[in-house]
PDB file of N, CA, C and O in Angstrom:
ATOM      1  N   UNK A   1       8.870  11.068   9.829  1.00 46.00           N
ATOM      2  CA  UNK A   1       7.014  10.760   9.628  1.00 46.00           C
ATOM      3  C   UNK A   1       6.931  11.093   8.292  1.00 46.00           C
ATOM      4  O   UNK A   1       6.157  10.619   7.400  1.00 46.00           O
ATOM      5  N   UNK A   2       7.579  12.363   7.647  1.00 54.00           N
ATOM      6  CA  UNK A   2       6.959  12.533   6.716  1.00 54.00           C
ATOM      7  C   UNK A   2       6.922  11.798   5.140  1.00 54.00           C
ATOM      8  O   UNK A   2       6.122  11.700   4.763  1.00 54.00           O
ATOM      9  N   UNK A   3       8.334  10.938   5.299  1.00 54.00           N
ATOM     10  CA  UNK A   3       8.620  10.121   4.384  1.00 54.00           C
ATOM     11  C   UNK A   3       7.931   9.113   4.156  1.00 54.00           C
ATOM     12  O   UNK A   3       6.998   8.323   3.949  1.00 54.00           O
ATOM     13  N   UNK A   4       7.025   8.391   4.862  1.00 60.00           N
ATOM     14  CA  UNK A   4       6.367   7.234   6.335  1.00 60.00           C
ATOM     15  C   UNK A   4       4.692   8.099   5.662  1.00 60.00           C
ATOM     16  O   UNK A   4       4.094   7.512   4.691  1.00 60.00           O
ATOM     17  N   UNK A   5       4.454   9.885   5.697  1.00 61.00           N
ATOM     18  CA  UNK A   5       3.787   9.676   5.420  1.00 61.00           C
ATOM     19  C   UNK A   5       2.759  10.491   3.667  1.00 61.00           C
ATOM     20  O   UNK A   5       1.627   9.241   3.656  1.00 61.00           O
ATOM     21  N   UNK A   6       4.115  10.663   2.889  1.00 70.00           N
ATOM     22  CA  UNK A   6       3.981  10.559   1.345  1.00 70.00           C
ATOM     23  C   UNK A   6       4.049   8.882   2.216  1.00 70.00           C
ATOM     24  O   UNK A   6       2.573   8.474   0.013  1.00 70.00           O
ATOM     25  N   UNK A   7       4.684   8.043   2.260  1.00 68.00           N
ATOM     26  CA  UNK A   7       4.347   6.478   1.046  1.00 68.00           C
ATOM     27  C   UNK A   7       2.506   6.273   1.160  1.00 68.00           C
ATOM     28  O   UNK A   7       2.468   5.838   0.303  1.00 68.00           O
ATOM     29  N   UNK A   8       2.081   6.988   2.557  1.00 69.00           N
ATOM     30  CA  UNK A   8       1.227   6.355   2.588  1.00 69.00           C
ATOM     31  C   UNK A   8       0.147   6.780   1.834  1.00 69.00           C
ATOM     32  O   UNK A   8      -0.478   6.008   1.181  1.00 69.00           O
ATOM     33  N   UNK A   9       0.108   8.470   1.033  1.00 72.00           N
ATOM     34  CA  UNK A   9      -0.079   9.113   0.475  1.00 72.00           C
ATOM     35  C   UNK A   9      -0.458   7.709  -0.779  1.00 72.00           C
ATOM     36  O   UNK A   9      -1.013   7.762  -1.220  1.00 72.00           O
ATOM     37  N   UNK A  10       0.869   7.646  -0.786  1.00 76.00           N
ATOM     38  CA  UNK A  10       1.202   7.240  -2.402  1.00 76.00           C
ATOM     39  C   UNK A  10       0.513   5.859  -2.858  1.00 76.00           C
ATOM     40  O   UNK A  10      -0.088   5.193  -3.998  1.00 76.00           O
ATOM     41  N   UNK A  11       0.549   4.615  -1.504  1.00 75.00           N
ATOM     42  CA  UNK A  11      -0.345   3.921  -1.537  1.00 75.00           C
ATOM     43  C   UNK A  11      -1.641   3.953  -2.190  1.00 75.00           C
ATOM     44  O   UNK A  11      -1.686   2.964  -2.455  1.00 75.00           O
ATOM     45  N   UNK A  12      -2.077   5.167  -1.299  1.00 74.00           N
ATOM     46  CA  UNK A  12      -3.750   5.378  -1.256  1.00 74.00           C
ATOM     47  C   UNK A  12      -4.048   5.624  -2.272  1.00 74.00           C
ATOM     48  O   UNK A  12      -4.963   4.882  -3.081  1.00 74.00           O
ATOM     49  N   UNK A  13      -3.031   5.910  -3.043  1.00 79.00           N
ATOM     50  CA  UNK A  13      -3.099   7.002  -4.896  1.00 79.00           C
ATOM     51  C   UNK A  13      -3.569   5.629  -5.229  1.00 79.00           C
ATOM     52  O   UNK A  13      -4.436   4.694  -6.313  1.00 79.00           O
ATOM     53  N   UNK A  14      -2.124   4.664  -5.201  1.00 77.00           N
ATOM     54  CA  UNK A  14      -2.470   3.781  -6.188  1.00 77.00           C
ATOM     55  C   UNK A  14      -4.165   2.678  -5.289  1.00 77.00           C
ATOM     56  O   UNK A  14      -4.141   1.663  -6.744  1.00 77.00           O
ATOM     57  N   UNK A  15      -3.978   2.521  -4.833  1.00 78.00           N
ATOM     58  CA  UNK A  15      -5.502   0.969  -4.535  1.00 78.00           C
ATOM     59  C   UNK A  15      -6.676   2.214  -4.687  1.00 78.00           C
ATOM     60  O   UNK A  15      -7.063   1.485  -5.630  1.00 78.00           O
ATOM     61  N   UNK A  16      -6.502   3.628  -4.855  1.00 79.00           N
ATOM     62  CA  UNK A  16      -7.406   4.227  -5.266  1.00 79.00           C
ATOM     63  C   UNK A  16      -7.464   3.665  -6.905  1.00 79.00           C
ATOM     64  O   UNK A  16      -8.771   3.559  -7.755  1.00 79.00           O
ATOM     65  N   UNK A  17      -6.667   4.207  -7.825  1.00 80.00           N
ATOM     66  CA  UNK A  17      -6.639   3.944  -8.947  1.00 80.00           C
ATOM     67  C   UNK A  17      -6.935   2.553  -9.376  1.00 80.00           C
ATOM     68  O   UNK A  17      -7.513   2.100 -10.145  1.00 80.00           O
ATOM     69  N   UNK A  18      -6.084   1.401  -8.413  1.00 78.00           N
ATOM     70  CA  UNK A  18      -6.540  -0.272  -9.263  1.00 78.00           C
ATOM     71  C   UNK A  18      -8.155  -0.035  -8.396  1.00 78.00           C
ATOM     72  O   UNK A  18      -8.665  -0.965  -9.272  1.00 78.00           O
ATOM     73  N   UNK A  19      -8.729   0.263  -7.811  1.00 78.00           N
ATOM     74  CA  UNK A  19     -10.265   0.731  -7.204  1.00 78.00           C
ATOM     75  C   UNK A  19     -10.745   1.102  -8.941  1.00 78.00           C
ATOM     76  O   UNK A  19     -12.080   0.358  -8.652  1.00 78.00           O
ATOM     77  N   UNK A  20     -10.160   2.066  -8.939  1.00 83.00           N
ATOM     78  CA  UNK A  20     -10.960   2.590 -10.088  1.00 83.00           C
ATOM     79  C   UNK A  20     -11.357   2.171 -11.401  1.00 83.00           C
ATOM     80  O   UNK A  20     -12.450   1.714 -12.476  1.00 83.00           O
ATOM     81  N   UNK A  21      -9.395   1.401 -11.949  1.00 81.00           N
ATOM     82  CA  UNK A  21      -9.380   1.126 -13.019  1.00 81.00           C
ATOM     83  C   UNK A  21      -9.717  -0.544 -13.084  1.00 81.00           C
ATOM     84  O   UNK A  21     -10.086  -0.891 -14.544  1.00 81.00           O
ATOM     85  N   UNK A  22      -9.241  -0.785 -12.522  1.00 71.00           N
ATOM     86  CA  UNK A  22      -8.571  -2.918 -12.003  1.00 71.00           C
ATOM     87  C   UNK A  22      -9.388  -2.834 -11.454  1.00 71.00           C
ATOM     88  O   UNK A  22      -9.557  -4.675 -11.681  1.00 71.00           O
ATOM     89  N   UNK A  23     -10.630  -2.686 -10.973  1.00 80.00           N
ATOM     90  CA  UNK A  23     -11.921  -3.509 -10.479  1.00 80.00           C
ATOM     91  C   UNK A  23     -11.549  -3.982  -9.463  1.00 80.00           C
ATOM     92  O   UNK A  23     -11.559  -5.137  -8.917  1.00 80.00           O
ATOM     93  N   UNK A  24     -10.255  -3.044  -7.958  1.00 75.00           N
ATOM     94  CA  UNK A  24     -10.097  -3.253  -7.076  1.00 75.00           C
ATOM     95  C   UNK A  24     -12.018  -3.411  -6.237  1.00 75.00           C
ATOM     96  O   UNK A  24     -12.302  -2.366  -5.885  1.00 75.00           O
ATOM     97  N   UNK A  25     -11.705  -4.569  -5.530  1.00 80.00           N
ATOM     98  CA  UNK A  25     -13.496  -4.307  -4.727  1.00 80.00           C
ATOM     99  C   UNK A  25     -12.724  -3.968  -3.290  1.00 80.00           C
ATOM    100  O   UNK A  25     -12.123  -3.679  -2.886  1.00 80.00           O
ATOM    101  N   UNK A  26     -13.880  -3.353  -2.814  1.00 80.00           N
ATOM    102  CA  UNK A  26     -13.954  -2.551  -1.886  1.00 80.00           C
ATOM    103  C   UNK A  26     -13.561  -3.347  -0.996  1.00 80.00           C
ATOM    104  O   UNK A  26     -12.485  -3.084   0.307  1.00 80.00           O
ATOM    105  N   UNK A  27     -13.527  -4.554  -0.998  1.00 79.00           N
ATOM    106  CA  UNK A  27     -12.871  -5.641   0.339  1.00 79.00           C
ATOM    107  C   UNK A  27     -11.352  -6.146  -0.106  1.00 79.00           C
ATOM    108  O   UNK A  27     -10.498  -6.171   0.666  1.00 79.00           O
ATOM    109  N   UNK A  28     -11.189  -5.930  -1.442  1.00 80.00           N
ATOM    110  CA  UNK A  28      -9.929  -6.084  -0.850  1.00 80.00           C
ATOM    111  C   UNK A  28      -9.151  -4.956  -1.211  1.00 80.00           C
ATOM    112  O   UNK A  28      -7.564  -5.704  -0.475  1.00 80.00           O
ATOM    113  N   UNK A  29      -9.395  -3.830  -0.663  1.00 80.00           N
ATOM    114  CA  UNK A  29      -8.498  -2.125  -0.163  1.00 80.00           C
ATOM    115  C   UNK A  29      -8.439  -2.864   1.013  1.00 80.00           C
ATOM    116  O   UNK A  29      -7.796  -2.758   1.999  1.00 80.00           O
ATOM    117  N   UNK A  30      -9.495  -2.909   2.111  1.00 79.00           N
ATOM    118  CA  UNK A  30      -9.557  -3.637   3.280  1.00 79.00           C
ATOM    119  C   UNK A  30      -9.194  -4.616   3.566  1.00 79.00           C
ATOM    120  O   UNK A  30      -8.522  -4.217   5.172  1.00 79.00           O
ATOM    121  N   UNK A  31      -8.429  -5.242   3.348  1.00 75.00           N
ATOM    122  CA  UNK A  31      -8.160  -6.604   3.222  1.00 75.00           C
ATOM    123  C   UNK A  31      -6.421  -6.032   3.840  1.00 75.00           C
ATOM    124  O   UNK A  31      -5.421  -6.508   3.996  1.00 75.00           O
ATOM    125  N   UNK A  32      -6.069  -5.299   1.381  1.00 80.00           N
ATOM    126  CA  UNK A  32      -5.072  -5.046   2.429  1.00 80.00           C
ATOM    127  C   UNK A  32      -4.680  -3.413   3.130  1.00 80.00           C
ATOM    128  O   UNK A  32      -3.282  -3.494   3.874  1.00 80.00           O
ATOM    129  N   UNK A  33      -5.403  -2.610   3.788  1.00 82.00           N
ATOM    130  CA  UNK A  33      -5.416  -1.943   4.912  1.00 82.00           C
ATOM    131  C   UNK A  33      -4.900  -3.067   5.500  1.00 82.00           C
ATOM    132  O   UNK A  33      -4.265  -2.934   6.863  1.00 82.00           O
ATOM    133  N   UNK A  34      -5.506  -3.849   6.267  1.00 76.00           N
ATOM    134  CA  UNK A  34      -5.685  -4.675   7.447  1.00 76.00           C
ATOM    135  C   UNK A  34      -4.288  -5.704   7.571  1.00 76.00           C
ATOM    136  O   UNK A  34      -3.742  -5.373   8.089  1.00 76.00           O
ATOM    137  N   UNK A  35      -3.401  -6.131   6.421  1.00 76.00           N
ATOM    138  CA  UNK A  35      -2.700  -6.822   5.843  1.00 76.00           C
ATOM    139  C   UNK A  35      -1.387  -6.041   6.796  1.00 76.00           C
ATOM    140  O   UNK A  35      -0.628  -5.869   6.843  1.00 76.00           O
ATOM    141  N   UNK A  36      -1.658  -4.514   6.043  1.00 80.00           N
ATOM    142  CA  UNK A  36      -0.128  -3.559   6.185  1.00 80.00           C
ATOM    143  C   UNK A  36      -0.388  -3.012   7.535  1.00 80.00           C
ATOM    144  O   UNK A  36       0.522  -2.999   8.713  1.00 80.00           O
ATOM    145  N   UNK A  37      -1.427  -2.954   8.489  1.00 80.00           N
ATOM    146  CA  UNK A  37      -1.511  -2.601   9.842  1.00 80.00           C
ATOM    147  C   UNK A  37      -0.659  -3.859  10.918  1.00 80.00           C
ATOM    148  O   UNK A  37       0.253  -3.940  11.395  1.00 80.00           O
ATOM    149  N   UNK A  38      -1.470  -5.420  10.322  1.00 77.00           N
ATOM    150  CA  UNK A  38      -0.872  -5.990  11.061  1.00 77.00           C
ATOM    151  C   UNK A  38       0.778  -6.524  10.888  1.00 77.00           C
ATOM    152  O   UNK A  38       1.325  -6.664  11.307  1.00 77.00           O
ATOM    153  N   UNK A  39       1.232  -6.442   9.664  1.00 76.00           N
ATOM    154  CA  UNK A  39       2.747  -5.928   9.775  1.00 76.00           C
ATOM    155  C   UNK A  39       3.469  -5.731   9.714  1.00 76.00           C
ATOM    156  O   UNK A  39       4.484  -5.414  10.559  1.00 76.00           O
ATOM    157  N   UNK A  40       2.637  -4.616   9.983  1.00 80.00           N
ATOM    158  CA  UNK A  40       3.530  -3.570  10.779  1.00 80.00           C
ATOM    159  C   UNK A  40       3.736  -3.765  12.433  1.00 80.00           C
ATOM    160  O   UNK A  40       4.593  -3.166  12.910  1.00 80.00           O
ATOM    161  N   UNK A  41       3.103  -4.386  12.888  1.00 78.00           N
ATOM    162  CA  UNK A  41       3.432  -5.064  14.100  1.00 78.00           C
ATOM    163  C   UNK A  41       4.122  -6.061  14.285  1.00 78.00           C
ATOM    164  O   UNK A  41       4.297  -7.165  15.129  1.00 78.00           O
ATOM    165  N   UNK A  42       4.721  -6.776  13.116  1.00 78.00           N
ATOM    166  CA  UNK A  42       5.360  -8.313  12.872  1.00 78.00           C
ATOM    167  C   UNK A  42       6.830  -7.583  13.744  1.00 78.00           C
ATOM    168  O   UNK A  42       7.430  -6.688  13.485  1.00 78.00           O
ATOM    169  N   UNK A  43       7.673  -8.544  13.543  1.00 82.00           N
ATOM    170  CA  UNK A  43       9.209  -8.580  13.360  1.00 82.00           C
ATOM    171  C   UNK A  43       9.741  -8.306  11.711  1.00 82.00           C
ATOM    172  O   UNK A  43      11.193  -7.663  12.057  1.00 82.00           O
ATOM    173  N   UNK A  44       9.748  -8.569  11.205  1.00 80.00           N
ATOM    174  CA  UNK A  44       9.823  -7.607   9.884  1.00 80.00           C
ATOM    175  C   UNK A  44       9.560  -6.566   9.405  1.00 80.00           C
ATOM    176  O   UNK A  44       9.664  -6.089   9.089  1.00 80.00           O
ATOM    177  N   UNK A  45       8.857  -5.614  10.298  1.00 83.00           N
ATOM    178  CA  UNK A  45       8.438  -4.226   9.828  1.00 83.00           C
ATOM    179  C   UNK A  45       9.748  -3.628   9.684  1.00 83.00           C
ATOM    180  O   UNK A  45      10.133  -2.602   9.376  1.00 83.00           O
ATOM    181  N   UNK A  46      10.670  -3.627  11.339  1.00 88.00           N
ATOM    182  CA  UNK A  46      11.998  -2.621  10.853  1.00 88.00           C
ATOM    183  C   UNK A  46      12.680  -2.605   9.360  1.00 88.00           C
ATOM    184  O   UNK A  46      13.360  -2.445   8.973  1.00 88.00           O
ATOM    185  N   UNK A  47      12.415  -4.462   8.933  1.00 88.00           N
ATOM    186  CA  UNK A  47      12.847  -4.738   7.922  1.00 88.00           C
ATOM    187  C   UNK A  47      12.916  -3.301   6.487  1.00 88.00           C
ATOM    188  O   UNK A  47      13.251  -3.258   5.730  1.00 88.00           O
ATOM    189  N   UNK A  48      11.141  -3.800   6.991  1.00 82.00           N
ATOM    190  CA  UNK A  48      10.603  -3.590   5.858  1.00 82.00           C
ATOM    191  C   UNK A  48      10.685  -1.119   5.634  1.00 82.00           C
ATOM    192  O   UNK A  48      11.232  -1.298   4.657  1.00 82.00           O
ATOM    193  N   UNK A  49      10.688  -1.248   7.135  1.00 86.00           N
ATOM    194  CA  UNK A  49      10.963   0.302   6.941  1.00 86.00           C
ATOM    195  C   UNK A  49      12.693   0.362   6.610  1.00 86.00           C
ATOM    196  O   UNK A  49      12.162   1.987   5.422  1.00 86.00           O
ATOM    197  N   UNK A  50      13.385  -0.051   6.850  1.00 90.00           N
ATOM    198  CA  UNK A  50      15.215   0.293   6.345  1.00 90.00           C
ATOM    199  C   UNK A  50      15.316   0.125   4.611  1.00 90.00           C
ATOM    200  O   UNK A  50      15.757   1.184   4.305  1.00 90.00           O
ATOM    201  N   UNK A  51      13.985  -1.252   4.418  1.00 87.00           N
ATOM    202  CA  UNK A  51      14.211  -1.289   2.944  1.00 87.00           C
ATOM    203  C   UNK A  51      13.727  -0.378   1.754  1.00 87.00           C
ATOM    204  O   UNK A  51      14.330   0.400   1.131  1.00 87.00           O
ATOM    205  N   UNK A  52      12.334   0.981   2.746  1.00 83.00           N
ATOM    206  CA  UNK A  52      11.569   1.965   2.242  1.00 83.00           C
ATOM    207  C   UNK A  52      12.450   2.584   2.608  1.00 83.00           C
ATOM    208  O   UNK A  52      12.411   4.094   0.864  1.00 83.00           O
ATOM    209  N   UNK A  53      13.076   3.067   3.331  1.00 86.00           N
ATOM    210  CA  UNK A  53      15.152   4.266   3.274  1.00 86.00           C
ATOM    211  C   UNK A  53      15.515   4.903   2.744  1.00 86.00           C
ATOM    212  O   UNK A  53      15.871   5.184   2.125  1.00 86.00           O
ATOM    213  N   UNK A  54      15.692   3.270   2.525  1.00 90.00           N
ATOM    214  CA  UNK A  54      16.950   2.805   1.327  1.00 90.00           C
ATOM    215  C   UNK A  54      16.614   3.127  -0.104  1.00 90.00           C
ATOM    216  O   UNK A  54      16.394   3.950  -1.110  1.00 90.00           O
ATOM    217  N   UNK A  55      15.690   2.587  -0.523  1.00 85.00           N
ATOM    218  CA  UNK A  55      14.752   2.816  -1.873  1.00 85.00           C
ATOM    219  C   UNK A  55      14.479   4.599  -1.975  1.00 85.00           C
ATOM    220  O   UNK A  55      14.837   5.077  -2.675  1.00 85.00           O
ATOM    221  N   UNK A  56      13.432   4.713  -1.065  1.00 84.00           N
ATOM    222  CA  UNK A  56      14.162   6.441  -1.135  1.00 84.00           C
ATOM    223  C   UNK A  56      15.229   7.140  -1.324  1.00 84.00           C
ATOM    224  O   UNK A  56      14.896   8.088  -2.009  1.00 84.00           O
ATOM    225  N   UNK A  57      16.363   6.897  -0.616  1.00 87.00           N
ATOM    226  CA  UNK A  57      17.686   7.236  -0.733  1.00 87.00           C
ATOM    227  C   UNK A  57      17.926   7.728  -1.768  1.00 87.00           C
ATOM    228  O   UNK A  57      18.540   8.319  -2.541  1.00 87.00           O
ATOM    229  N   UNK A  58      17.229   5.792  -2.554  1.00 88.00           N
ATOM    230  CA  UNK A  58      18.198   5.901  -3.977  1.00 88.00           C
ATOM    231  C   UNK A  58      17.163   6.534  -4.554  1.00 88.00           C
ATOM    232  O   UNK A  58      17.521   7.352  -5.932  1.00 88.00           O
ATOM    233  N   UNK A  59      16.697   7.007  -4.967  1.00 83.00           N
ATOM    234  CA  UNK A  59      15.095   7.342  -5.712  1.00 83.00           C
ATOM    235  C   UNK A  59      15.577   9.092  -5.556  1.00 83.00           C
ATOM    236  O   UNK A  59      15.516   9.772  -6.994  1.00 83.00           O
ATOM    237  N   UNK A  60      15.828   9.093  -4.440  1.00 84.00           N
ATOM    238  CA  UNK A  60      16.027  11.066  -4.011  1.00 84.00           C
ATOM    239  C   UNK A  60      17.481  11.635  -4.716  1.00 84.00           C
ATOM    240  O   UNK A  60      17.924  12.266  -4.710  1.00 84.00           O
ATOM    241  N   UNK A  61      18.202   9.599  -4.520  1.00 85.00           N
ATOM    242  CA  UNK A  61      19.708  10.709  -5.266  1.00 85.00           C
ATOM    243  C   UNK A  61      19.452  10.946  -6.510  1.00 85.00           C
ATOM    244  O   UNK A  61      20.797  11.359  -7.295  1.00 85.00           O
ATOM    245  N   UNK A  62      18.614   9.919  -7.354  1.00 85.00           N
ATOM    246  CA  UNK A  62      18.325  10.688  -8.654  1.00 85.00           C
ATOM    247  C   UNK A  62      18.405  11.312  -9.452  1.00 85.00           C
ATOM    248  O   UNK A  62      17.566  12.748  -9.519  1.00 85.00           O
ATOM    249  N   UNK A  63      19.945  12.543 -10.483  1.00 82.00           N
ATOM    250  CA  UNK A  63      19.498  13.224 -11.418  1.00 82.00           C
ATOM    251  C   UNK A  63      19.053  12.962 -12.157  1.00 82.00           C
ATOM    252  O   UNK A  63      19.616  12.854 -13.214  1.00 82.00           O
ATOM    253  N   UNK A  64      18.263  14.038 -12.686  1.00 77.00           N
ATOM    254  CA  UNK A  64      17.763  13.797 -13.787  1.00 77.00           C
ATOM    255  C   UNK A  64      17.725  15.709 -14.801  1.00 77.00           C
ATOM    256  O   UNK A  64      18.012  16.493 -14.295  1.00 77.00           O
TER     257      UNK A  64
END
């Protein structure tokens, strides 16, 4: 749950930056959000979740 919440926050920040700096329109942000909600209910959602968890584990294991 914490990983998905931080992912949502990160994606929200990215969308906000696009909105402010790159001219992302409000309608584009709404479409992106709706796409995410619909994508979460498809059969590919578990694969996306597993890929995200794998990427988070990979990034979490990097020692600087």
